[in-house]
Coordinates of C-alpha atoms in Angstrom, one line a residue:
X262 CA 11.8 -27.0 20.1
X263 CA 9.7 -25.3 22.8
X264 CA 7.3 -23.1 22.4
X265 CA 4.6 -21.0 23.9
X266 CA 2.1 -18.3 23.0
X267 CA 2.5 -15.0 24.3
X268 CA 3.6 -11.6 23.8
X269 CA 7.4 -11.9 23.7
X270 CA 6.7 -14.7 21.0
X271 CA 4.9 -12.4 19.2
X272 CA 8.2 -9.5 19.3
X273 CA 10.2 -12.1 18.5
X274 CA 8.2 -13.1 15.7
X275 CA 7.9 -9.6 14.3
X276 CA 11.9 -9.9 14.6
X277 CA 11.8 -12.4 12.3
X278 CA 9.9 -11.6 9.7
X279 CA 11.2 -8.0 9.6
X280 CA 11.7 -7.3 6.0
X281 CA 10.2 -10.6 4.7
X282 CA 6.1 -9.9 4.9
X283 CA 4.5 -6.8 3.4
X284 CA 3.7 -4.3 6.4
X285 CA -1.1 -4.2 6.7
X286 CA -2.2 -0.8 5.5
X287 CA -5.2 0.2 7.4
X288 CA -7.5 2.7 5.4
X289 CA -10.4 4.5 6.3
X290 CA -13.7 2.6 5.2
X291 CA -16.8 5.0 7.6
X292 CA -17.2 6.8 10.4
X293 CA -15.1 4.7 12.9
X294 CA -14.4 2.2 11.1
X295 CA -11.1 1.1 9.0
X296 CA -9.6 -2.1 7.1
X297 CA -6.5 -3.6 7.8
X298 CA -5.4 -4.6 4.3
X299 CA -3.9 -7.9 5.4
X300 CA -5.2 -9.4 1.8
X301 CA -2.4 -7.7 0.1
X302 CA 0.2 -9.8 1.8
X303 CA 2.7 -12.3 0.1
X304 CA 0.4 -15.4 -0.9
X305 CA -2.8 -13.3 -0.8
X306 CA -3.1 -13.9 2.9
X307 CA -2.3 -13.4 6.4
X308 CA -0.9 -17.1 6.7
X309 CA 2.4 -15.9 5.3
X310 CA 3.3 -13.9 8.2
X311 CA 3.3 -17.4 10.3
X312 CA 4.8 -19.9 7.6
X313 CA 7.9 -17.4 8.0
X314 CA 7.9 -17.3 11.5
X315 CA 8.0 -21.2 11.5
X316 CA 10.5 -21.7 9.4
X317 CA 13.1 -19.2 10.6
X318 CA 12.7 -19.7 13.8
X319 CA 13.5 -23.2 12.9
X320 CA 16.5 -22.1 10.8
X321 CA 17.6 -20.3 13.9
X322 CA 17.7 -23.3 16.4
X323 CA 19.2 -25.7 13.5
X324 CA 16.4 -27.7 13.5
X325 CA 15.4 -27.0 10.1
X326 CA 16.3 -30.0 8.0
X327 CA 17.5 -30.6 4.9
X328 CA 14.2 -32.5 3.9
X329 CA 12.7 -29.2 4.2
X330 CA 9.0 -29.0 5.3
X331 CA 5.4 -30.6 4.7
X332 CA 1.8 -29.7 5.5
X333 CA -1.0 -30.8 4.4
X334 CA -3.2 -28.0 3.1
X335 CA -4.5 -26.9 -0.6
X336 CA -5.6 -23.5 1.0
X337 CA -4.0 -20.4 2.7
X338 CA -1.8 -22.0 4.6
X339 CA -0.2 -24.7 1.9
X340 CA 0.6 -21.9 -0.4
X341 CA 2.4 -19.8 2.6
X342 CA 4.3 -22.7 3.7
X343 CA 5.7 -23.2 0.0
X344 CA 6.6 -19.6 -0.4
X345 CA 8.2 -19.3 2.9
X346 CA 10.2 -22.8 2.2
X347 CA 11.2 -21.2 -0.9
X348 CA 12.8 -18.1 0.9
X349 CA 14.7 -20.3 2.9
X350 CA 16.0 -22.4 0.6
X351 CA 14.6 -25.6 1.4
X352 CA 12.0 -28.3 -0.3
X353 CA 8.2 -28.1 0.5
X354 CA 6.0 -30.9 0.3
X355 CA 2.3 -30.3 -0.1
X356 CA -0.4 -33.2 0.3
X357 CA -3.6 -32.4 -1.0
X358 CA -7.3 -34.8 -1.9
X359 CA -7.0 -35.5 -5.8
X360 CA -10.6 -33.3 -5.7
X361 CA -8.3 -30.1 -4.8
X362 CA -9.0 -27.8 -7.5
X363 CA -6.0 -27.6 -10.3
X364 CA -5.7 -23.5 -9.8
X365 CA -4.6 -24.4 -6.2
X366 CA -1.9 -26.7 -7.1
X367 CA -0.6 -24.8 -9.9
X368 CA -0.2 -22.1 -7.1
X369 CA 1.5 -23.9 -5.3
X370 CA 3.7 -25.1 -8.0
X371 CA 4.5 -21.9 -9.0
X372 CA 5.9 -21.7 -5.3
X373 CA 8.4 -24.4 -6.3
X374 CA 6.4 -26.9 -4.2
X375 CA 6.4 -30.8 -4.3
X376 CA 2.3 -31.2 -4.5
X377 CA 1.5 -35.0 -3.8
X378 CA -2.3 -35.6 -4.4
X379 CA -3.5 -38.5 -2.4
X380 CA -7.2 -40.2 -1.6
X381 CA -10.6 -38.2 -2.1
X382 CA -10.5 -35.9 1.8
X383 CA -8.2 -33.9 3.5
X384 CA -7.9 -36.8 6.1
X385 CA -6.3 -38.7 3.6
X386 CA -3.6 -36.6 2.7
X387 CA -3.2 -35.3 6.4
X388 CA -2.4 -39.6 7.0
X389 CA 0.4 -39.4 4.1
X390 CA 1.8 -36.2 5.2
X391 CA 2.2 -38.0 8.5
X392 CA 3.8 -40.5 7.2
X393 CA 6.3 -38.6 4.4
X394 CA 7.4 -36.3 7.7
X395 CA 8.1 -39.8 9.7
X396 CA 10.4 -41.3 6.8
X397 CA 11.9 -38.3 5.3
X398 CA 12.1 -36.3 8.1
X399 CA 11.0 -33.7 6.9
X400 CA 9.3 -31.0 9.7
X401 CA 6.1 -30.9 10.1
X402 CA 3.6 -27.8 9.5
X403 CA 0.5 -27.3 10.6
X404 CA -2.0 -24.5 9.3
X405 CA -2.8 -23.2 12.1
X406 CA -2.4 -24.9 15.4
X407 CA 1.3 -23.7 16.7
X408 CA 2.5 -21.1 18.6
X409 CA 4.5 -20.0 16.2
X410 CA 2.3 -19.6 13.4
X411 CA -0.1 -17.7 15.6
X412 CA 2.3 -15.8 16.9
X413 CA 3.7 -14.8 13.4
X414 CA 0.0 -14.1 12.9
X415 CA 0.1 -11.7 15.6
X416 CA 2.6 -9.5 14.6
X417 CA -0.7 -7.7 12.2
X418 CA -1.6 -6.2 15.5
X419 CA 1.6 -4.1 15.4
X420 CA 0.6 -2.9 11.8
X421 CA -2.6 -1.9 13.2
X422 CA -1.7 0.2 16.1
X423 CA 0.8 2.3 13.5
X424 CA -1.9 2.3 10.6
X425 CA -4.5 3.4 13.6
X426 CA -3.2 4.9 16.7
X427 CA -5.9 4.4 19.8
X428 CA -7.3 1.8 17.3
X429 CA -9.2 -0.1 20.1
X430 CA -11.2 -2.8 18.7
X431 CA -10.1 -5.3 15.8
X432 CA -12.3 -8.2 14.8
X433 CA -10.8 -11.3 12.9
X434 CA -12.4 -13.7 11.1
X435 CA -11.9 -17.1 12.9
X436 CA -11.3 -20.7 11.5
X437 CA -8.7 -22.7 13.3
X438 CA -7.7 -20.2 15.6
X439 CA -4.2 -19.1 14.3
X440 CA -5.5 -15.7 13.6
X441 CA -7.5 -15.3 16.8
X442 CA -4.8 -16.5 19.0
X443 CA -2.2 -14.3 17.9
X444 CA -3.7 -11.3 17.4
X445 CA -5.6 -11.6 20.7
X446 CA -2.6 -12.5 23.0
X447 CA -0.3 -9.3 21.2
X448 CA -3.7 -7.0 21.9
X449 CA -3.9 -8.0 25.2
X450 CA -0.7 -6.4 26.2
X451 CA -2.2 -3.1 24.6
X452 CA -5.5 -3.1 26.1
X453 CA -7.1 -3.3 22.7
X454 CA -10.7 -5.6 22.4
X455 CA -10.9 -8.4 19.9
X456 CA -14.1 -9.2 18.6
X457 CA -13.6 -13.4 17.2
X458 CA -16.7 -13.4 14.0
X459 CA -17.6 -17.1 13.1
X460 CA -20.3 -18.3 10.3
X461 CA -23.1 -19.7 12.2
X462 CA -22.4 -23.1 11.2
X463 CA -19.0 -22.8 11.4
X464 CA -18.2 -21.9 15.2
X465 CA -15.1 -24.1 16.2
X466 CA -14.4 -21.6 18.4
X467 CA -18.0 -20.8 19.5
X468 CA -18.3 -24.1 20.6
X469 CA -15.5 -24.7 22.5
X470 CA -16.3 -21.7 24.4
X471 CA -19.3 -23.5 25.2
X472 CA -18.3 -26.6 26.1
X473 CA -15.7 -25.4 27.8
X474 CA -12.4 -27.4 25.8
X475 CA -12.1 -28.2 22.3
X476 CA -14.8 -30.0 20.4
X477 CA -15.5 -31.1 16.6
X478 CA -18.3 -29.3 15.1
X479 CA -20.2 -29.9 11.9
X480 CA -18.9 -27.4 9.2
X481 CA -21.5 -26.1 6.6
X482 CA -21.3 -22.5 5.4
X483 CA -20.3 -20.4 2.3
X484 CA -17.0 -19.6 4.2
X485 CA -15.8 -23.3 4.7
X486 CA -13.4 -22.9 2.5
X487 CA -10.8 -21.2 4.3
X488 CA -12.8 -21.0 7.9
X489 CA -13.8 -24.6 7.8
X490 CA -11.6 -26.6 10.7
X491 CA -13.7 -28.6 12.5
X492 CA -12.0 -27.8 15.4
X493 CA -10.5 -24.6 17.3
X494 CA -6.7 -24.7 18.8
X495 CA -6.1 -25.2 22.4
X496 CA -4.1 -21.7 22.0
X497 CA -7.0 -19.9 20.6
X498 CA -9.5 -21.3 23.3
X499 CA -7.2 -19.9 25.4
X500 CA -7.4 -16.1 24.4
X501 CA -10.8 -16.2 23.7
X502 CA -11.5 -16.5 27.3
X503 CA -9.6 -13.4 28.2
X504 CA -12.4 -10.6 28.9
X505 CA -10.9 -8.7 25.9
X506 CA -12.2 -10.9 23.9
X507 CA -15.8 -11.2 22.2
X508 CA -17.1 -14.4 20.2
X509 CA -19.8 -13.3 17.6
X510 CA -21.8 -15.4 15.2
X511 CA -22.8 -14.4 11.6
X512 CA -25.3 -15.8 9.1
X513 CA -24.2 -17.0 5.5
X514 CA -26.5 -14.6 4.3
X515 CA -24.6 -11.5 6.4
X516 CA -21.0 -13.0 4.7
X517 CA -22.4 -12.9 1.3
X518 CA -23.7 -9.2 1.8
X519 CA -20.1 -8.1 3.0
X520 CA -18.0 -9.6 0.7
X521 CA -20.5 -7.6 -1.9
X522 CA -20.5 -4.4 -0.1
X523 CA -16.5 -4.6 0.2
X524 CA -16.5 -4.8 -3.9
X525 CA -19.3 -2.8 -4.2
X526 CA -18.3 0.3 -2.6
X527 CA -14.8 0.0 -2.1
X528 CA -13.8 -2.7 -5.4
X529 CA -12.6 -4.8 -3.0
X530 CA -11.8 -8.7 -3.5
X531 CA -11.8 -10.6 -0.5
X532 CA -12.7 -14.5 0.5
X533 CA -16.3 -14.9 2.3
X534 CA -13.9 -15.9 5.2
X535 CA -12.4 -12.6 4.9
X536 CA -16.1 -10.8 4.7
X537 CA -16.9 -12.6 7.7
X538 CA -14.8 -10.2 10.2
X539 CA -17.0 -7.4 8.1
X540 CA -20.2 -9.4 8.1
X541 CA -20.0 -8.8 12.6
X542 CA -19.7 -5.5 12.5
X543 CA -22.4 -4.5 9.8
X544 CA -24.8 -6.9 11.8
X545 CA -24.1 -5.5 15.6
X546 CA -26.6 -4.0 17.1
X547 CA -24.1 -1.0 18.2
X548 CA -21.7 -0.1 17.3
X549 CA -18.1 -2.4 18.3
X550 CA -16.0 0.6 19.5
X551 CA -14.8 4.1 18.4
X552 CA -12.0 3.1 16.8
X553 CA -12.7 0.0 14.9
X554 CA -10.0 -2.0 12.4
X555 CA -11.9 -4.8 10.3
X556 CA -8.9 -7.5 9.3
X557 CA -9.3 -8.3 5.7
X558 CA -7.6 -11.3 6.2
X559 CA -7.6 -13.0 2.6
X560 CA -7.8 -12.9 -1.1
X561 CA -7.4 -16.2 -3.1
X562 CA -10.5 -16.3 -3.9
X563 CA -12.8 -16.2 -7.5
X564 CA -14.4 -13.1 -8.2
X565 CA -16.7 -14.7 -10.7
X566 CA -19.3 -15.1 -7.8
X567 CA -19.7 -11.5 -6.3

């Protein structure tokens, strides 16, 4: 099934999911500044807005197969895959390391997901998922490198410009790129800047932009939990270049001091991945724009440790 990133994948995606995702609220948070409420979607995140997208676009074409679909992921984008699967009736299959924490894969059995734990690292149950999708035949996920999930990602943008009219900046927190890519290519067509926030040593994207292409960086940051990929997707690379779009770094230190401003003033929950699209805008020298929409992207997260 072919696919490519760009607007009219993004309208088609928002065609889609119609009905099936909860619509962003964007609230007032200071002067200029709002918060797209993205962390009260289905799943606690963003993600589910692509898993959908996947799957019944798949559904569409007939190449959704009885075997369902598998993904190897204990985070966001594992628990959106089993609750879109659910929708459409088919079996997901979830590989996580045996060291993924039991909360997560009670989650995702909650979902109605098949949770196979395998080896001690992500790499290992990528290897099985690989290898259950080759003899079951299964399709094949991926948490964020696909057009279509980062189109269904993009369809947040339309949320936005409703919650906001003449919004003109938004700033998303960036891990693999899904996010990034999708709200960057539907906010292009609208003239609206993207500002990309990264941990400091977290910068997939950052570094690609860098070097130019892809590369693997080193990931070691309070928000490697859901911002951790090691590296960016060819399709995020790609918008970030656009001149819309603006790659800003953020210390640990600037994360932590969001996510606690965000409870502390407003008693909001979010992940530190999710603080890190605040953390850029508290820590730019001026301000980002006049009309500013912070993506709250995520909330599975503990709030023990605010």
């Amino acid at each position: 099934m072919e696919q490519q990133l760009d607007a009219a994948a993004v309208r088609a995606a928002a065609d889609r999911i119609a009905g099936a995702v909860r619509p962003a609220a964007v609230v007032p948070a200071a002067d200029g500044l709002w918060y797209a409420l993205e962390y009260l979607q289905h799943t606690g995140s963003f993600k589910a807005r692509g898993a959908h997208n996947f799957l019944a676009a798949h559904r569409a074409s007939g190449t959704l197969p009885d075997a369902g679909v598998t993904i190897a992921s204990g985070g966001n984008a594992g628990l959106a895959c089993a609750w879109a699967a659910r929708a459409q009736g088919v079996p997901a299959t979830v590989f996580l390391p045996e060291t993924a924490p039991r909360v997560k894969v009670d989650r995702l059995a909650r979902y109605g997901a098949d949770v196979r734990l395998i080896g001690e690292r992500y790499a290992d149950a990528l290897a099985a998922c690989r290898e259950f999708a080759a003899a079951s035949g299964a399709l094949s996920s991926h948490a964020y490198d696909h057009p279509l999930i980062a189109a269904g990602a993009g369809t947040l943008v339309d949320d936005i410009r409703a919650g906001l009219p003449g919004v003109d900046t938004v700033v998303v927190a960036v891990g693999g790129g899904g996010l990034l890519a999708g709200v960057a290519t539907a906010a292009r067509e609208h003239g609206i800047r993207v500002v990309a926030a990264e941990p400091e040593h977290c910068r997939a994207l950052n570094a690609a932009l860098v070097a130019g292409r892809p590369v693997d960086v080193t990931v070691d940051s309070v928000a490697s939990d859901s911002l951790g990929a090691t590296r960016v997707s060819a399709d995020a690379l790609a918008a970030a270049r656009h001149p819309g779009v603006r790659s800003v770094l953020v210390p640990d230190t600037a994360i932590t001091a969001a996510r606690r401003a965000l409870w502390e003033e407003h008693r909001i929950v979010v992940e530190t991945g999710a603080a890190t699209a605040l953390a850029a805008v508290r820590g730019a020298p001026e301000p980002l724009g006049e009309r500013v929409a912070v993506v709250l992207c995520g909330a599975n997260t503990d709030p023990a440790d605010l």
